[in-house]
GROMACS .gro file of C-alpha atoms in nm:
model
  363
    1MET     CA    1  20.034   4.539  26.874
    2ALA     CA    2  20.318   4.389  26.674
    3PRO     CA    3  20.303   4.018  26.593
    4LYS     CA    4  20.506   3.799  26.829
    5LYS     CA    5  20.760   3.569  26.671
    6ARG     CA    6  20.868   3.222  26.762
    7PRO     CA    7  21.236   3.128  26.745
    8GLU     CA    8  21.391   3.153  26.398
    9THR     CA    9  21.435   2.776  26.379
   10GLN     CA   10  21.062   2.730  26.324
   11LYS     CA   11  21.008   2.730  25.946
   12THR     CA   12  20.638   2.802  25.941
   13SER     CA   13  20.422   3.082  25.813
   14GLU     CA   14  20.334   3.409  25.979
   15ILE     CA   15  19.991   3.504  26.108
   16VAL     CA   16  19.924   3.866  26.023
   17LEU     CA   17  19.706   4.001  26.300
   18ARG     CA   18  19.485   4.304  26.314
   19PRO     CA   19  19.533   4.476  26.655
   20ARG     CA   20  19.230   4.486  26.876
   21ASN     CA   21  19.140   4.701  27.173
   22LYS     CA   22  19.145   4.470  27.475
   23ARG     CA   23  18.850   4.651  27.630
   24SER     CA   24  18.624   4.528  27.348
   25ARG     CA   25  18.720   4.163  27.376
   26SER     CA   26  18.469   3.899  27.469
   27PRO     CA   27  18.540   3.677  27.774
   28ARG     CA   28  18.631   3.386  27.549
   29GLU     CA   29  18.888   3.597  27.367
   30LEU     CA   30  19.050   3.701  27.693
   31GLU     CA   31  19.208   3.356  27.727
   32PRO     CA   32  19.584   3.360  27.766
   33GLU     CA   33  19.754   3.503  27.459
   34ALA     CA   34  19.983   3.202  27.446
   35LYS     CA   35  19.682   2.986  27.372
   36LYS     CA   36  19.513   3.221  27.130
   37LEU     CA   37  19.767   3.395  26.911
   38CYS     CA   38  20.104   3.312  26.770
   39ALA     CA   39  20.304   3.470  26.490
   40LYS     CA   40  20.548   3.241  26.325
   41GLY     CA   41  20.857   3.309  26.118
   42SER     CA   42  20.875   3.201  25.756
   43GLY     CA   43  21.142   3.002  25.583
   44PRO     CA   44  21.287   3.093  25.244
   45SER     CA   45  21.057   3.065  24.944
   46ARG     CA   46  21.115   2.983  24.581
   47ARG     CA   47  21.243   3.280  24.388
   48GLY     CA   48  21.015   3.381  24.104
   49ASP     CA   49  20.703   3.262  24.286
   50SER     CA   50  20.742   3.502  24.576
   51ASP     CA   51  20.804   3.847  24.429
   52CYS     CA   52  20.447   3.960  24.479
   53LEU     CA   53  20.439   4.325  24.584
   54TRP     CA   54  20.111   4.286  24.770
   55ALA     CA   55  20.233   3.996  24.976
   56GLY     CA   56  20.584   4.132  25.035
   57LEU     CA   57  20.726   3.786  24.983
   58ALA     CA   58  21.055   3.872  24.806
   59GLY     CA   59  21.329   3.632  24.920
   60PRO     CA   60  21.275   3.525  25.280
   61GLN     CA   61  21.042   3.817  25.353
   62ILE     CA   62  20.683   3.767  25.459
   63LEU     CA   63  20.359   3.959  25.436
   64PRO     CA   64  20.378   4.305  25.596
   65PRO     CA   65  20.137   4.364  25.884
   66CYS     CA   66  19.806   4.438  25.710
   67ARG     CA   67  19.490   4.576  25.865
   68SER     CA   68  19.147   4.447  25.776
   69ILE     CA   69  18.845   4.670  25.749
   70VAL     CA   70  18.507   4.527  25.842
   71ARG     CA   71  18.255   4.712  25.631
   72THR     CA   72  17.886   4.689  25.710
   73LEU     CA   73  17.675   4.711  25.400
   74HIS     CA   74  17.324   4.767  25.538
   75GLN     CA   75  17.349   5.147  25.583
   76HIS     CA   76  17.603   5.247  25.319
   77LYS     CA   77  17.509   5.569  25.138
   78LEU     CA   78  17.656   5.787  24.869
   79GLY     CA   79  17.544   6.144  24.937
   80ARG     CA   80  17.165   6.142  24.941
   81ALA     CA   81  17.136   5.836  24.723
   82SER     CA   82  17.106   5.496  24.881
   83TRP     CA   83  17.355   5.227  24.787
   84PRO     CA   84  17.196   5.005  24.519
   85SER     CA   85  17.044   4.693  24.670
   86VAL     CA   86  16.885   4.381  24.535
   87GLN     CA   87  16.540   4.269  24.642
   88GLN     CA   88  16.561   3.960  24.861
   89ILE     CA   89  16.402   3.643  24.733
   90GLY     CA   90  16.298   3.493  25.065
   91ALA     CA   91  16.392   3.201  25.284
   92GLY     CA   92  16.562   2.917  25.104
   93GLY     CA   93  16.631   3.132  24.798
   94SER     CA   94  17.002   3.191  24.841
   95ILE     CA   95  17.222   3.312  24.554
   96THR     CA   96  17.460   3.034  24.448
   97GLY     CA   97  17.651   3.212  24.171
   98LEU     CA   98  17.710   3.578  24.083
   99LYS     CA   99  17.890   3.737  23.786
  100PHE     CA  100  17.892   4.095  23.665
  101ASN     CA  101  17.772   4.138  23.308
  102PRO     CA  102  18.103   4.197  23.124
  103LEU     CA  103  17.916   4.411  22.870
  104ASN     CA  104  17.733   4.626  23.128
  105THR     CA  105  17.863   4.654  23.486
  106ASN     CA  106  17.524   4.788  23.604
  107GLN     CA  107  17.389   4.438  23.552
  108PHE     CA  108  17.476   4.095  23.685
  109TYR     CA  109  17.403   3.729  23.626
  110ALA     CA  110  17.282   3.520  23.920
  111SER     CA  111  17.202   3.154  23.977
  112SER     CA  112  16.989   3.071  24.277
  113MET     CA  113  16.810   2.807  24.479
  114GLU     CA  114  16.475   2.944  24.366
  115GLY     CA  115  16.542   2.758  24.041
  116THR     CA  116  16.659   3.026  23.797
  117THR     CA  117  16.971   3.163  23.631
  118ARG     CA  118  16.897   3.518  23.523
  119LEU     CA  119  17.028   3.861  23.428
  120GLN     CA  120  16.913   4.155  23.635
  121ASP     CA  121  17.009   4.509  23.734
  122PHE     CA  122  17.071   4.665  24.074
  123LYS     CA  123  16.718   4.802  24.091
  124GLY     CA  124  16.585   4.449  24.104
  125ASN     CA  125  16.457   4.438  23.746
  126ILE     CA  126  16.487   4.093  23.588
  127LEU     CA  127  16.610   4.153  23.233
  128ARG     CA  128  16.625   3.793  23.112
  129VAL     CA  129  16.575   3.445  23.256
  130PHE     CA  130  16.829   3.212  23.098
  131ALA     CA  131  16.726   2.892  23.275
  132SER     CA  132  16.432   2.795  23.493
  133SER     CA  133  16.363   2.458  23.653
  134ASP     CA  134  15.991   2.521  23.722
  135THR     CA  135  16.013   2.285  24.022
  136ILE     CA  136  16.126   2.322  24.382
  137ASN     CA  137  16.330   2.001  24.355
  138ILE     CA  138  16.581   2.139  24.103
  139TRP     CA  139  16.787   2.454  24.144
  140PHE     CA  140  17.100   2.608  23.994
  141CYS     CA  141  17.428   2.590  24.184
  142SER     CA  142  17.692   2.743  23.957
  143LEU     CA  143  17.744   3.000  23.686
  144ASP     CA  144  18.006   3.149  23.453
  145VAL     CA  145  18.003   3.402  23.170
  146SER     CA  146  18.237   3.470  22.876
  147ALA     CA  147  18.238   3.812  22.709
  148SER     CA  148  18.453   3.709  22.411
  149SER     CA  149  18.239   3.411  22.312
  150ARG     CA  150  17.918   3.568  22.449
  151MET     CA  151  17.826   3.250  22.635
  152VAL     CA  152  17.656   3.173  22.967
  153VAL     CA  153  17.697   2.834  23.136
  154THR     CA  154  17.511   2.714  23.446
  155GLY     CA  155  17.490   2.386  23.642
  156ASP     CA  156  17.214   2.244  23.862
  157ASN     CA  157  17.179   2.018  24.166
  158VAL     CA  158  17.113   1.697  23.971
  159GLY     CA  159  17.416   1.707  23.741
  160ASN     CA  160  17.287   1.899  23.439
  161VAL     CA  161  17.489   2.172  23.266
  162ILE     CA  162  17.323   2.422  23.029
  163LEU     CA  163  17.510   2.628  22.770
  164LEU     CA  164  17.341   2.940  22.629
  165ASN     CA  165  17.440   3.246  22.430
  166MET     CA  166  17.391   3.593  22.577
  167ASP     CA  167  17.069   3.632  22.380
  168GLY     CA  168  16.921   3.351  22.587
  169LYS     CA  169  16.926   3.083  22.317
  170GLU     CA  170  16.994   2.738  22.464
  171LEU     CA  171  17.277   2.560  22.280
  172TRP     CA  172  17.259   2.238  22.479
  173ASN     CA  173  17.134   2.096  22.809
  174LEU     CA  174  17.312   1.777  22.913
  175ARG     CA  175  17.354   1.553  23.216
  176MET     CA  176  17.732   1.583  23.266
  177HIS     CA  177  17.763   1.459  23.625
  178LYS     CA  178  17.585   1.205  23.843
  179LYS     CA  179  17.519   1.459  24.120
  180LYS     CA  180  17.515   1.833  24.193
  181VAL     CA  181  17.738   2.054  23.975
  182THR     CA  182  17.903   2.278  24.236
  183HIS     CA  183  18.118   2.485  24.000
  184VAL     CA  184  18.153   2.569  23.631
  185ALA     CA  185  18.444   2.766  23.487
  186LEU     CA  186  18.528   2.882  23.135
  187ASN     CA  187  18.897   2.908  23.056
  188PRO     CA  188  19.000   3.277  23.030
  189SER     CA  189  19.244   3.206  22.745
  190CYS     CA  190  19.045   2.942  22.555
  191ASP     CA  191  18.679   3.007  22.626
  192TRP     CA  192  18.571   2.688  22.450
  193PHE     CA  193  18.746   2.504  22.737
  194LEU     CA  194  18.510   2.427  23.028
  195ALA     CA  195  18.576   2.278  23.373
  196THR     CA  196  18.294   2.138  23.587
  197ALA     CA  197  18.314   2.021  23.948
  198SER     CA  198  18.065   1.801  24.131
  199VAL     CA  199  17.982   1.631  24.457
  200ASP     CA  200  18.016   1.304  24.260
  201GLN     CA  201  18.389   1.343  24.345
  202THR     CA  202  18.500   1.435  23.995
  203VAL     CA  203  18.619   1.737  23.801
  204LYS     CA  204  18.571   1.714  23.424
  205ILE     CA  205  18.725   1.916  23.143
  206TRP     CA  206  18.528   1.965  22.822
  207ASP     CA  207  18.578   2.108  22.473
  208LEU     CA  208  18.252   2.297  22.410
  209ARG     CA  209  18.295   2.246  22.036
  210GLN     CA  210  18.285   1.868  22.076
  211VAL     CA  211  18.029   1.808  22.351
  212ARG     CA  212  17.790   1.532  22.243
  213GLY     CA  213  17.694   1.376  22.575
  214LYS     CA  214  17.811   1.291  22.926
  215ALA     CA  215  18.093   1.069  22.794
  216SER     CA  216  18.244   1.333  22.562
  217PHE     CA  217  18.467   1.497  22.823
  218LEU     CA  218  18.838   1.540  22.750
  219TYR     CA  219  18.954   1.453  23.102
  220SER     CA  220  18.794   1.326  23.421
  221LEU     CA  221  18.987   1.408  23.738
  222PRO     CA  222  18.878   1.180  24.025
  223HIS     CA  223  18.895   1.310  24.383
  224ARG     CA  224  18.863   1.136  24.719
  225HIS     CA  225  18.583   1.364  24.836
  226PRO     CA  226  18.310   1.582  24.681
  227VAL     CA  227  18.453   1.890  24.509
  228ASN     CA  228  18.352   2.251  24.583
  229ALA     CA  229  18.535   2.432  24.304
  230ALA     CA  230  18.756   2.406  23.996
  231CYS     CA  231  18.911   2.738  23.892
  232PHE     CA  232  19.140   2.812  23.598
  233SER     CA  233  19.440   3.035  23.665
  234PRO     CA  234  19.435   3.384  23.505
  235ASP     CA  235  19.659   3.260  23.221
  236GLY     CA  236  19.440   2.952  23.172
  237ALA     CA  237  19.736   2.714  23.204
  238ARG     CA  238  19.652   2.566  23.544
  239LEU     CA  239  19.347   2.441  23.730
  240LEU     CA  240  19.288   2.475  24.105
  241THR     CA  241  19.044   2.237  24.277
  242THR     CA  242  18.905   2.243  24.632
  243ASP     CA  243  18.740   1.936  24.782
  244GLN     CA  244  18.499   1.928  25.077
  245LYS     CA  245  18.746   1.784  25.323
  246SER     CA  246  19.117   1.865  25.338
  247GLU     CA  247  19.281   1.878  24.997
  248ILE     CA  248  19.364   2.144  24.740
  249ARG     CA  249  19.502   2.033  24.403
  250VAL     CA  250  19.685   2.212  24.123
  251TYR     CA  251  19.673   2.070  23.769
  252SER     CA  252  19.866   2.187  23.462
  253ALA     CA  253  19.766   2.208  23.096
  254SER     CA  254  20.072   1.999  23.012
  255GLN     CA  255  19.911   1.702  23.193
  256TRP     CA  256  19.553   1.768  23.300
  257ASP     CA  257  19.496   1.413  23.424
  258CYS     CA  258  19.773   1.421  23.685
  259PRO     CA  259  19.798   1.692  23.956
  260LEU     CA  260  20.120   1.889  23.985
  261GLY     CA  261  20.075   1.908  24.360
  262LEU     CA  262  19.847   1.827  24.652
  263ILE     CA  263  19.815   2.077  24.936
  264PRO     CA  264  19.675   1.935  25.264
  265HIS     CA  265  19.446   2.198  25.415
  266PRO     CA  266  19.150   2.182  25.660
  267HIS     CA  267  18.828   2.322  25.508
  268ARG     CA  268  18.567   2.056  25.580
  269HIS     CA  269  18.211   2.117  25.471
  270PHE     CA  270  17.875   2.096  25.643
  271GLN     CA  271  17.524   2.178  25.527
  272HIS     CA  272  17.487   2.533  25.660
  273LEU     CA  273  17.836   2.654  25.567
  274THR     CA  274  17.900   2.840  25.243
  275PRO     CA  275  18.135   2.602  25.057
  276ILE     CA  276  18.498   2.702  25.100
  277LYS     CA  277  18.668   2.765  24.765
  278ALA     CA  278  19.036   2.832  24.701
  279ALA     CA  279  19.115   3.112  24.452
  280TRP     CA  280  19.409   3.238  24.247
  281HIS     CA  281  19.588   3.569  24.284
  282PRO     CA  282  19.527   3.756  23.953
  283ARG     CA  283  19.894   3.840  23.887
  284TYR     CA  284  20.115   3.606  24.089
  285ASN     CA  285  20.137   3.236  24.146
  286LEU     CA  286  19.960   3.247  24.483
  287ILE     CA  287  19.654   3.062  24.617
  288VAL     CA  288  19.424   3.200  24.889
  289VAL     CA  289  19.176   2.991  25.091
  290GLY     CA  290  18.989   3.010  25.421
  291ARG     CA  291  19.080   2.768  25.702
  292TYR     CA  292  18.826   2.574  25.908
  293PRO     CA  293  19.035   2.397  26.175
  294ASP     CA  294  18.964   2.026  26.202
  295PRO     CA  295  19.066   1.836  26.517
  296ASN     CA  296  19.109   1.525  26.300
  297PHE     CA  297  19.348   1.700  26.062
  298LYS     CA  298  19.704   1.571  26.099
  299SER     CA  299  19.871   1.904  26.179
  300CYS     CA  300  19.587   2.055  26.385
  301THR     CA  301  19.702   2.242  26.698
  302PRO     CA  302  19.501   2.343  27.008
  303TYR     CA  303  19.316   2.674  26.971
  304GLU     CA  304  19.398   2.689  26.600
  305LEU     CA  305  19.267   3.008  26.440
  306ARG     CA  306  19.024   3.039  26.150
  307THR     CA  307  19.275   3.215  25.931
  308ILE     CA  308  19.290   3.305  25.563
  309ASP     CA  309  19.586   3.113  25.421
  310VAL     CA  310  19.809   3.210  25.129
  311PHE     CA  311  20.009   2.938  24.951
  312ASP     CA  312  20.280   2.933  24.686
  313GLY     CA  313  20.111   2.789  24.376
  314ASN     CA  314  20.415   2.587  24.268
  315SER     CA  315  20.566   2.452  24.588
  316GLY     CA  316  20.246   2.436  24.797
  317LYS     CA  317  20.432   2.612  25.079
  318MET     CA  318  20.225   2.834  25.306
  319MET     CA  319  20.348   3.191  25.269
  320CYS     CA  320  20.136   3.370  25.529
  321GLN     CA  321  19.807   3.373  25.719
  322LEU     CA  322  19.562   3.660  25.778
  323TYR     CA  323  19.348   3.689  26.089
  324ASP     CA  324  19.116   3.951  26.239
  325PRO     CA  325  19.018   3.897  26.607
  326GLU     CA  326  18.704   4.109  26.558
  327SER     CA  327  18.576   3.878  26.284
  328SER     CA  328  18.693   3.531  26.373
  329GLY     CA  329  18.442   3.339  26.162
  330ILE     CA  330  18.511   3.107  25.870
  331SER     CA  331  18.615   3.284  25.550
  332SER     CA  332  18.448   3.074  25.281
  333LEU     CA  333  18.508   3.301  24.983
  334ASN     CA  334  18.812   3.518  24.909
  335GLU     CA  335  18.858   3.733  24.600
  336PHE     CA  336  19.136   3.970  24.490
  337ASN     CA  337  19.070   4.287  24.291
  338PRO     CA  338  19.210   4.283  23.933
  339MET     CA  339  19.536   4.451  24.041
  340GLY     CA  340  19.586   4.197  24.319
  341ASP     CA  341  19.666   4.454  24.590
  342THR     CA  342  19.335   4.420  24.778
  343LEU     CA  343  19.164   4.106  24.905
  344ALA     CA  344  18.795   4.078  24.994
  345SER     CA  345  18.694   3.798  25.232
  346ALA     CA  346  18.333   3.693  25.287
  347MET     CA  347  18.268   3.580  25.643
  348GLY     CA  348  17.911   3.540  25.766
  349TYR     CA  349  17.753   3.888  25.786
  350HIS     CA  350  18.088   4.060  25.734
  351ILE     CA  351  18.310   4.145  25.441
  352LEU     CA  352  18.676   4.199  25.531
  353ILE     CA  353  18.894   4.414  25.306
  354TRP     CA  354  19.267   4.342  25.327
  355SER     CA  355  19.467   4.616  25.159
  356GLN     CA  356  19.843   4.662  25.125
  357GLU     CA  357  19.796   5.038  25.094
  358GLU     CA  358  19.593   5.040  25.416
  359ALA     CA  359  19.875   4.857  25.591
  360ARG     CA  360  20.136   5.105  25.471
  361THR     CA  361  19.941   5.411  25.586
  362ARG     CA  362  19.896   5.269  25.938
  363LYS     CA  363  20.257   5.167  25.999
   0.00000   0.00000   0.00000
């Protein structure tokens, strides 16, 4: 089913839709198509920001019709061997941060609500515990790892940030925020540069070589709402922040204390929703983020879809939207592969894989 287009005069983004067999639709999804689905034409975009091959955004072009693949993970097998799995840690013990070990991809670092940040393998063996709260009232919410500096950094739910080396030696443990540290990120170009985000409505930037206490930050970036994430761009020159309401910000190294742009976007938070976090494309100046329609949002329309939105990182212009009728949940986390031609979207019990190559083979 080809996307339907509105008149050319409408300068909005396109919704890229995965076709669905009408016989498998639920009664709710059989509402009139005019209410449910619309594909919208895109206006011209800034040259230089829109030459991404994956997105097909050269000049006035828009994303080619992609297909998503919903892959179930519970019965995946390779020959006779079962797909590696990780032993569950029980109710209330959710994983809050996950990073592959850059020195051994058969291992990964994980922070969790059971109160530890640890290194383990895919057989469930715990190789090293880097941090442990030893109390049910404190748990770890964020994690990052640097291979070049051999450092591990993790933040907890009361505002503490711990820096360790990969041998497990604690370098410092400081109260850097007033409330939960939702995200920590080491700069990929200058790994002594650290960004921390918190529900205390601030993002702070630190020089790890000069940290002496909670007041030793380089910059404090106030926000109007609690902040879910603060991510450095692949070149380390920009910072992308996502709040818990309706705003995405882009900061630049040339002026960290003043955002280059503000992107209004509905992604409100509630207790049982995995926090929505915007992410960078690894090769192009594009931002991807899941949409949670909000009836109080200024531009909200009736029957608005829970799409995955792609924005131009400079202009803030929406370039396209992705949507799969078979998995219409909220996409909280979206991550590109290193080449940037495949996007993985985490949505409830599903993982959606959006691939340009897949789209080309099905045309």
